[in-house]
Short mmCIF file of C-alpha atoms and ligand atoms in Angstrom, two decimals:
data_model
loop_
_atom_site.label_atom_id
_atom_site.label_comp_id
_atom_site.label_asym_id
_atom_site.label_seq_id
_atom_site.Cartn_x
_atom_site.Cartn_y
_atom_site.Cartn_z
CA MET A 1 68.54 15.31 -44.47
CA ARG A 2 65.38 14.05 -46.21
CA ILE A 3 63.51 11.02 -44.87
CA GLN A 4 63.84 8.49 -47.68
CA LYS A 5 63.68 5.11 -45.95
CA ALA A 6 60.94 3.51 -43.89
CA VAL A 7 61.09 0.36 -41.76
CA PHE A 8 58.01 -1.85 -41.45
CA PRO A 9 58.47 -4.24 -38.52
CA ALA A 10 56.12 -7.14 -39.20
CA ALA A 11 57.79 -10.03 -37.41
CA GLY A 12 55.55 -10.11 -34.33
CA LEU A 13 53.64 -13.29 -33.58
CA GLY A 14 50.20 -11.66 -33.76
CA THR A 15 48.89 -13.61 -30.78
CA ARG A 16 45.81 -11.38 -30.39
CA PHE A 17 44.60 -12.63 -33.74
CA LEU A 18 45.15 -16.37 -33.39
CA PRO A 19 44.31 -18.71 -35.03
CA ALA A 20 44.01 -16.43 -38.11
CA THR A 21 47.70 -15.56 -37.75
CA LYS A 22 49.01 -19.07 -37.16
CA ALA A 23 50.31 -19.46 -40.72
CA GLN A 24 49.96 -15.99 -42.21
CA PRO A 25 51.13 -12.54 -41.16
CA LYS A 26 48.58 -10.39 -39.35
CA VAL A 27 49.24 -7.49 -41.73
CA MET A 28 48.13 -9.61 -44.71
CA LEU A 29 44.55 -9.87 -43.40
CA PRO A 30 42.35 -8.00 -45.88
CA LEU A 31 40.63 -4.72 -45.05
CA VAL A 32 37.84 -4.79 -47.66
CA ASP A 33 40.00 -5.48 -50.75
CA LYS A 34 43.60 -4.78 -49.76
CA PRO A 35 45.84 -6.36 -47.12
CA ILE A 36 46.23 -4.10 -44.07
CA ILE A 37 49.92 -3.55 -44.85
CA GLN A 38 49.13 -2.07 -48.27
CA TYR A 39 47.26 0.86 -46.71
CA VAL A 40 50.31 1.62 -44.60
CA VAL A 41 52.75 1.18 -47.50
CA GLU A 42 50.60 3.58 -49.55
CA GLU A 43 50.77 6.10 -46.70
CA ALA A 44 54.58 5.88 -46.87
CA ARG A 45 54.54 6.31 -50.67
CA ASP A 46 52.23 9.34 -50.40
CA SER A 47 54.58 10.83 -47.79
CA GLY A 48 57.56 10.75 -50.17
CA ILE A 49 59.33 7.59 -48.93
CA GLU A 50 61.56 5.98 -51.58
CA GLN A 51 62.73 2.73 -50.02
CA ILE A 52 60.95 0.39 -47.65
CA ILE A 53 62.45 -2.27 -45.45
CA PHE A 54 60.24 -5.06 -44.18
CA VAL A 55 61.40 -6.87 -41.08
CA THR A 56 59.74 -10.26 -41.29
CA GLY A 57 59.78 -13.52 -39.38
CA ARG A 58 59.17 -17.16 -40.16
CA GLY A 59 56.05 -17.95 -42.21
CA GLN A 60 55.78 -14.42 -43.62
CA ARG A 61 56.63 -15.02 -47.27
CA ALA A 62 53.15 -13.77 -48.18
CA ILE A 63 54.34 -10.18 -47.64
CA GLU A 64 57.23 -10.65 -50.11
CA ASP A 65 54.95 -12.32 -52.64
CA HIS A 66 52.37 -9.54 -52.37
CA PHE A 67 54.86 -6.79 -53.21
CA ASP A 68 56.62 -8.86 -55.89
CA THR A 69 55.65 -9.20 -59.56
CA SER A 70 53.20 -12.03 -60.22
CA PHE A 71 53.93 -13.08 -63.82
CA GLU A 72 51.26 -15.81 -63.82
CA LEU A 73 48.56 -13.44 -62.61
CA GLU A 74 49.56 -10.74 -65.09
CA ARG A 75 49.58 -13.24 -67.99
CA VAL A 76 46.15 -14.61 -67.06
CA LEU A 77 44.71 -11.10 -66.80
CA GLU A 78 46.30 -10.05 -70.11
CA SER A 79 44.76 -12.99 -71.95
CA LYS A 80 41.36 -12.40 -70.30
CA ILE A 81 41.51 -8.78 -71.45
CA LYS A 82 42.16 -9.96 -75.04
CA GLU A 83 39.27 -12.45 -74.90
CA ALA A 84 36.73 -10.13 -73.24
CA SER A 85 34.10 -9.02 -75.75
CA ASP A 86 32.32 -6.53 -73.55
CA LYS A 87 33.94 -3.10 -73.04
CA LYS A 88 33.01 -2.80 -69.36
CA LYS A 89 34.53 -6.19 -68.52
CA LYS A 90 37.71 -5.27 -70.46
CA ALA A 91 38.04 -2.04 -68.45
CA GLU A 92 37.50 -3.90 -65.15
CA LEU A 93 40.18 -6.45 -65.98
CA GLN A 94 42.58 -3.72 -67.13
CA HIS A 95 42.04 -1.96 -63.80
CA MET A 96 42.91 -5.19 -61.93
CA LEU A 97 46.06 -5.60 -64.04
CA ASP A 98 47.13 -1.97 -63.45
CA GLU A 99 46.62 -2.41 -59.71
CA ALA A 100 48.61 -5.66 -59.62
CA ARG A 101 51.47 -3.96 -61.50
CA GLU A 102 51.36 -0.85 -59.36
CA ILE A 103 51.80 -2.87 -56.15
CA SER A 104 55.02 -4.44 -57.37
CA ASN A 105 56.38 -1.22 -58.90
CA MET A 106 55.58 0.96 -55.92
CA PHE A 107 58.97 0.85 -54.25
CA ASN A 108 62.48 -0.25 -53.89
CA VAL A 109 61.88 -2.96 -51.25
CA ALA A 110 64.34 -4.75 -48.96
CA TYR A 111 63.53 -7.68 -46.67
CA ILE A 112 65.30 -8.47 -43.44
CA ARG A 113 64.70 -11.50 -41.31
CA GLN A 114 64.28 -11.13 -37.55
CA LYS A 115 65.26 -14.62 -36.50
CA GLU A 116 63.44 -14.50 -33.17
CA ALA A 117 60.57 -12.22 -32.14
CA ARG A 118 62.54 -10.41 -29.42
CA GLY A 119 60.57 -7.18 -29.50
CA LEU A 120 59.92 -4.09 -31.60
CA GLY A 121 63.25 -2.50 -30.61
CA HIS A 122 65.07 -5.65 -31.72
CA ALA A 123 63.17 -5.67 -35.04
CA ILE A 124 64.20 -2.06 -35.77
CA LEU A 125 67.81 -2.82 -34.87
CA ALA A 126 67.78 -5.55 -37.53
CA ALA A 127 67.39 -2.80 -40.18
CA ARG A 128 70.53 -0.94 -39.06
CA ASP A 129 72.80 -1.88 -41.98
CA VAL A 130 70.20 -1.02 -44.62
CA ILE A 131 69.37 2.34 -43.01
CA GLY A 132 72.97 3.41 -42.40
CA ASN A 133 73.62 6.85 -40.97
CA GLU A 134 70.46 8.74 -41.85
CA PRO A 135 67.13 9.60 -40.25
CA PHE A 136 64.33 7.17 -41.11
CA ALA A 137 60.68 6.40 -40.50
CA VAL A 138 59.10 3.41 -38.75
CA LEU A 139 55.51 2.44 -39.53
CA LEU A 140 53.64 -0.31 -37.68
CA GLY A 141 51.34 -2.20 -39.98
CA ASP A 142 48.70 -2.69 -37.28
CA ASP A 143 47.92 1.02 -37.16
CA VAL A 144 45.96 2.04 -40.24
CA ILE A 145 45.37 5.79 -40.43
CA TYR A 146 42.73 7.49 -42.54
CA SER A 147 43.54 11.16 -43.07
CA LYS A 148 43.52 13.93 -45.65
CA THR A 149 47.27 14.49 -45.38
CA PRO A 150 49.06 11.17 -44.74
CA CYS A 151 50.04 10.88 -41.06
CA LEU A 152 53.71 10.28 -41.89
CA LYS A 153 53.75 13.36 -44.16
CA GLN A 154 52.41 15.47 -41.26
CA MET A 155 55.29 14.18 -39.13
CA ILE A 156 57.92 14.68 -41.85
CA ASP A 157 56.82 18.32 -42.07
CA SER A 158 57.59 18.73 -38.34
CA TYR A 159 60.88 16.85 -38.71
CA SER A 160 61.92 19.17 -41.55
CA ARG A 161 61.44 22.16 -39.26
CA TYR A 162 63.11 20.83 -36.09
CA LYS A 163 65.50 18.07 -37.30
CA CYS A 164 64.76 15.95 -34.21
CA PRO A 165 62.98 12.60 -33.77
CA VAL A 166 59.19 12.87 -33.99
CA ILE A 167 56.71 10.30 -32.69
CA ALA A 168 52.99 10.23 -33.47
CA LEU A 169 50.56 10.86 -30.62
CA GLU A 170 46.87 10.29 -30.11
CA ARG A 171 44.58 11.35 -27.25
CA ILE A 172 43.17 8.24 -25.61
CA PRO A 173 40.38 8.03 -23.01
CA LYS A 174 41.72 7.48 -19.50
CA GLU A 175 40.25 3.98 -19.11
CA SER A 176 42.23 2.68 -22.13
CA ILE A 177 45.47 4.65 -21.71
CA GLY A 178 47.15 1.76 -19.83
CA ARG A 179 47.47 -0.21 -23.08
CA PHE A 180 49.87 2.37 -24.59
CA GLY A 181 53.18 4.13 -24.14
CA VAL A 182 52.28 7.56 -22.73
CA ILE A 183 54.23 10.82 -22.91
CA ALA A 184 54.87 13.73 -20.59
CA GLY A 185 55.65 17.01 -22.34
CA ASP A 186 54.78 20.61 -23.17
CA CYS A 187 52.88 21.86 -26.17
CA VAL A 188 55.31 24.08 -28.13
CA ASP A 189 53.50 24.56 -31.42
CA ASP A 190 50.26 23.54 -33.11
CA ARG A 191 49.84 19.81 -32.21
CA LEU A 192 53.55 19.58 -31.37
CA TYR A 193 54.87 18.53 -27.93
CA LYS A 194 58.41 18.68 -26.62
CA LEU A 195 58.75 15.48 -24.62
CA SER A 196 60.06 15.33 -21.06
CA GLY A 197 59.31 11.66 -20.39
CA MET A 198 57.65 8.45 -21.55
CA VAL A 199 56.11 5.55 -19.64
CA GLU A 200 55.14 2.21 -21.15
CA LYS A 201 51.65 0.94 -20.23
CA PRO A 202 51.11 2.97 -17.02
CA LYS A 203 48.21 2.44 -14.62
CA PRO A 204 45.58 5.01 -15.68
CA GLU A 205 46.01 6.91 -12.39
CA ASP A 206 49.79 7.13 -12.96
CA ALA A 207 49.65 8.19 -16.64
CA PRO A 208 51.48 11.51 -17.11
CA SER A 209 49.02 12.63 -19.83
CA ASP A 210 46.30 11.32 -22.13
CA LEU A 211 48.67 11.41 -25.13
CA ALA A 212 49.60 7.91 -26.27
CA ILE A 213 52.40 6.89 -28.62
CA ILE A 214 51.03 5.18 -31.73
CA GLY A 215 52.71 3.29 -34.56
CA ARG A 216 54.54 6.01 -36.50
CA TYR A 217 58.03 7.26 -35.70
CA ILE A 218 60.74 9.36 -37.29
CA LEU A 219 64.02 8.37 -35.71
CA THR A 220 67.65 9.38 -35.98
CA PRO A 221 70.39 6.73 -36.38
CA GLU A 222 71.57 7.30 -32.77
CA ILE A 223 68.73 4.95 -31.76
CA PHE A 224 70.64 1.93 -33.16
CA GLU A 225 73.55 2.22 -30.73
CA ILE A 226 71.06 2.53 -27.87
CA LEU A 227 68.97 -0.47 -28.97
CA ALA A 228 72.10 -2.58 -29.45
CA ASN A 229 73.04 -2.09 -25.80
CA LEU A 230 69.58 -2.17 -24.25
CA PRO A 231 68.77 -5.02 -21.85
CA PRO A 232 65.42 -6.78 -22.39
CA GLY A 233 62.56 -4.95 -20.68
CA ARG A 234 58.84 -5.74 -20.28
CA SER A 235 57.91 -9.27 -21.48
CA ASP A 236 61.65 -9.96 -21.78
CA GLU A 237 61.71 -8.06 -25.11
CA ILE A 238 63.88 -5.22 -26.42
CA GLN A 239 61.34 -2.43 -26.13
CA LEU A 240 61.45 0.57 -28.46
CA THR A 241 59.97 2.79 -25.73
CA ASP A 242 62.92 1.96 -23.42
CA GLY A 243 65.25 2.98 -26.26
CA LEU A 244 63.34 6.23 -26.78
CA VAL A 245 63.60 7.08 -23.06
CA GLU A 246 67.38 6.70 -23.37
CA LEU A 247 67.42 8.75 -26.59
CA LEU A 248 65.46 11.48 -24.79
CA GLY A 249 68.39 11.79 -22.37
CA ARG A 250 70.61 12.70 -25.35
CA GLN A 251 68.37 14.50 -27.84
CA VAL A 252 65.21 16.59 -28.00
CA ILE A 253 62.26 14.43 -29.11
CA TYR A 254 58.96 15.81 -30.30
CA GLY A 255 55.52 14.23 -30.27
CA TYR A 256 53.02 15.16 -32.97
CA GLU A 257 49.29 14.80 -32.39
CA PHE A 258 48.38 13.74 -35.93
CA GLU A 259 45.17 14.72 -37.69
CA GLY A 260 43.15 11.72 -38.85
CA ARG A 261 41.41 8.55 -37.69
CA ARG A 262 43.48 5.60 -36.53
CA TYR A 263 42.32 1.99 -36.51
CA ASP A 264 44.04 -0.64 -34.42
CA ALA A 265 43.74 -3.30 -37.10
CA GLY A 266 45.92 -5.72 -35.08
CA ASP A 267 43.12 -6.16 -32.58
CA LYS A 268 39.90 -8.07 -33.35
CA LEU A 269 37.49 -5.27 -32.44
CA GLY A 270 39.68 -2.60 -34.07
CA PHE A 271 39.84 -4.73 -37.21
CA LEU A 272 36.03 -5.10 -37.32
CA ILE A 273 35.55 -1.35 -36.92
CA ALA A 274 38.11 -0.65 -39.65
CA THR A 275 36.42 -3.14 -42.01
CA MET A 276 33.02 -1.46 -41.45
CA GLU A 277 34.30 2.06 -41.95
CA TYR A 278 36.48 1.32 -44.99
CA GLY A 279 33.51 -0.60 -46.43
CA LEU A 280 31.29 2.43 -45.90
CA ARG A 281 33.82 4.65 -47.70
CA ASN A 282 34.29 2.27 -50.63
CA PRO A 283 32.47 3.72 -53.67
CA GLU A 284 31.71 0.25 -55.11
CA LEU A 285 30.20 -1.06 -51.89
CA SER A 286 28.87 1.82 -49.84
CA ASP A 287 25.31 2.09 -51.28
CA GLU A 288 24.53 -1.61 -50.92
CA PHE A 289 26.32 -1.83 -47.59
CA ILE A 290 24.35 1.10 -46.17
CA ASP A 291 21.09 -0.51 -47.42
CA TYR A 292 22.10 -3.72 -45.67
CA LEU A 293 22.95 -1.93 -42.41
CA GLY A 294 19.65 -0.04 -42.55
CA GLN A 295 17.60 -3.23 -42.64
CA MET A 296 19.88 -5.35 -40.45
CA ASP A 297 18.00 -7.04 -37.59
CA ILE A 298 20.65 -7.28 -34.87
CA LYS A 299 18.34 -9.10 -32.46
CA SER A 300 17.78 -11.97 -34.89
CA ILE A 301 21.56 -12.29 -35.40
CA CYS A 302 22.83 -12.31 -31.82
CA GLY A 303 19.83 -11.83 -29.55
CA LYS A 304 21.04 -8.39 -28.46
CA GLU A 305 19.85 -4.89 -29.21
CA LEU A 306 21.62 -1.65 -30.07
CA PRO A 307 21.99 0.52 -26.97
CA LYS A 308 19.60 3.52 -27.00
CA LYS A 309 21.37 6.80 -27.88
P1 LIG B 401 52.68 -6.04 -31.23
O1 LIG B 401 52.89 -5.55 -29.87
O2 LIG B 401 51.40 -5.69 -31.91
O3 LIG B 401 52.90 -7.60 -31.25
O4 LIG B 401 53.92 -5.53 -32.10
P2 LIG B 401 52.43 -8.65 -32.30
O5 LIG B 401 53.23 -9.86 -32.09
O6 LIG B 401 52.43 -8.11 -33.70
O7 LIG B 401 50.89 -8.90 -31.94
P3 LIG B 401 50.21 -9.50 -30.63
O8 LIG B 401 50.23 -8.39 -29.61
O9 LIG B 401 50.97 -10.73 -30.21
O10 LIG B 401 48.82 -9.83 -31.09
C1 LIG B 401 53.98 -4.21 -32.62
C2 LIG B 401 54.68 -4.26 -33.96
O11 LIG B 401 56.02 -4.70 -33.83
C3 LIG B 401 56.28 -5.81 -34.66
C4 LIG B 401 54.92 -6.43 -34.92
O12 LIG B 401 54.92 -7.17 -36.12
C5 LIG B 401 54.01 -5.20 -34.96
O13 LIG B 401 54.05 -4.56 -36.22
N1 LIG B 401 57.21 -6.72 -33.95
C6 LIG B 401 56.96 -7.05 -32.65
C7 LIG B 401 58.29 -7.24 -34.62
O14 LIG B 401 58.52 -6.97 -35.82
N2 LIG B 401 59.13 -8.08 -33.95
C8 LIG B 401 58.93 -8.41 -32.65
O15 LIG B 401 59.75 -9.17 -32.09
C9 LIG B 401 57.82 -7.89 -32.00
#
């Protein structure tokens, strides 16, 4: 069966980014000129997804508004286009209007409310009725992935061959591995691992590998029954990793070491790095930004110096 639906759990409290996330969703913070979530939604679109399901919490209307039609904005832009005398300005405004329309026409979108932030597993369970009895994708908005072939598309290609759940993996240096879910497994094909176990946030010395689970999953509907009966785990939340461990007892699960560069945009440092690198890639900004970086005097800004290479 084709993967047509994708769940975007976005109901977390975003505590690592407070106070910026006190009244707005973390995934609406802008990376250069688009909210973080739009990069991830575009990855889903470019991977062939046809319907997306946002799981949102209180105070997250901004996500709905962003992917909805904005009549006022479109009308203002249309009249500015009519008034503009200069051709270049007209083209710029038309481009803005096309982009605004494209965002709202991108998908068939459904919204589900997670009443309480009781964990990622609980958020995915909330999408059960909309997903029904078919395999589906889960994309976490915090993980923005830059790649030639969209990360989810790489995973869908593996799913199409093996018809089993596939989770995205990334090699992480030992000192940081304890912040992730980590897999044990054997490499069975190019970048593909057949899993034999998973541990959530192990001590580095206990980690079964250096392959961490990151925010992309292709799951089968059997996960819902498991999540519905799972007791709360770490931090008193319904943990997706606990559900996956149970699923692994019933089904083969593969891990796919995706090709591309991932940014943890839900973390302050990760967000800064992503902003820099997307800025450097942006054709409108890169020349001036590179000039600025070239003449930037770090010492006068913060009293520190770049470490010697
Ligand atoms: P995180 O672990 O990043 O939690 O959740 P968080 O609340 O977003 O951020 P911090 O750690 O407090 O700063 C991983 C993903 O699961 C979603 C989050 O929105 C994020 O996309 N999530 C988490 C939910 O949708 N509901 C929850 O109850 C918990």
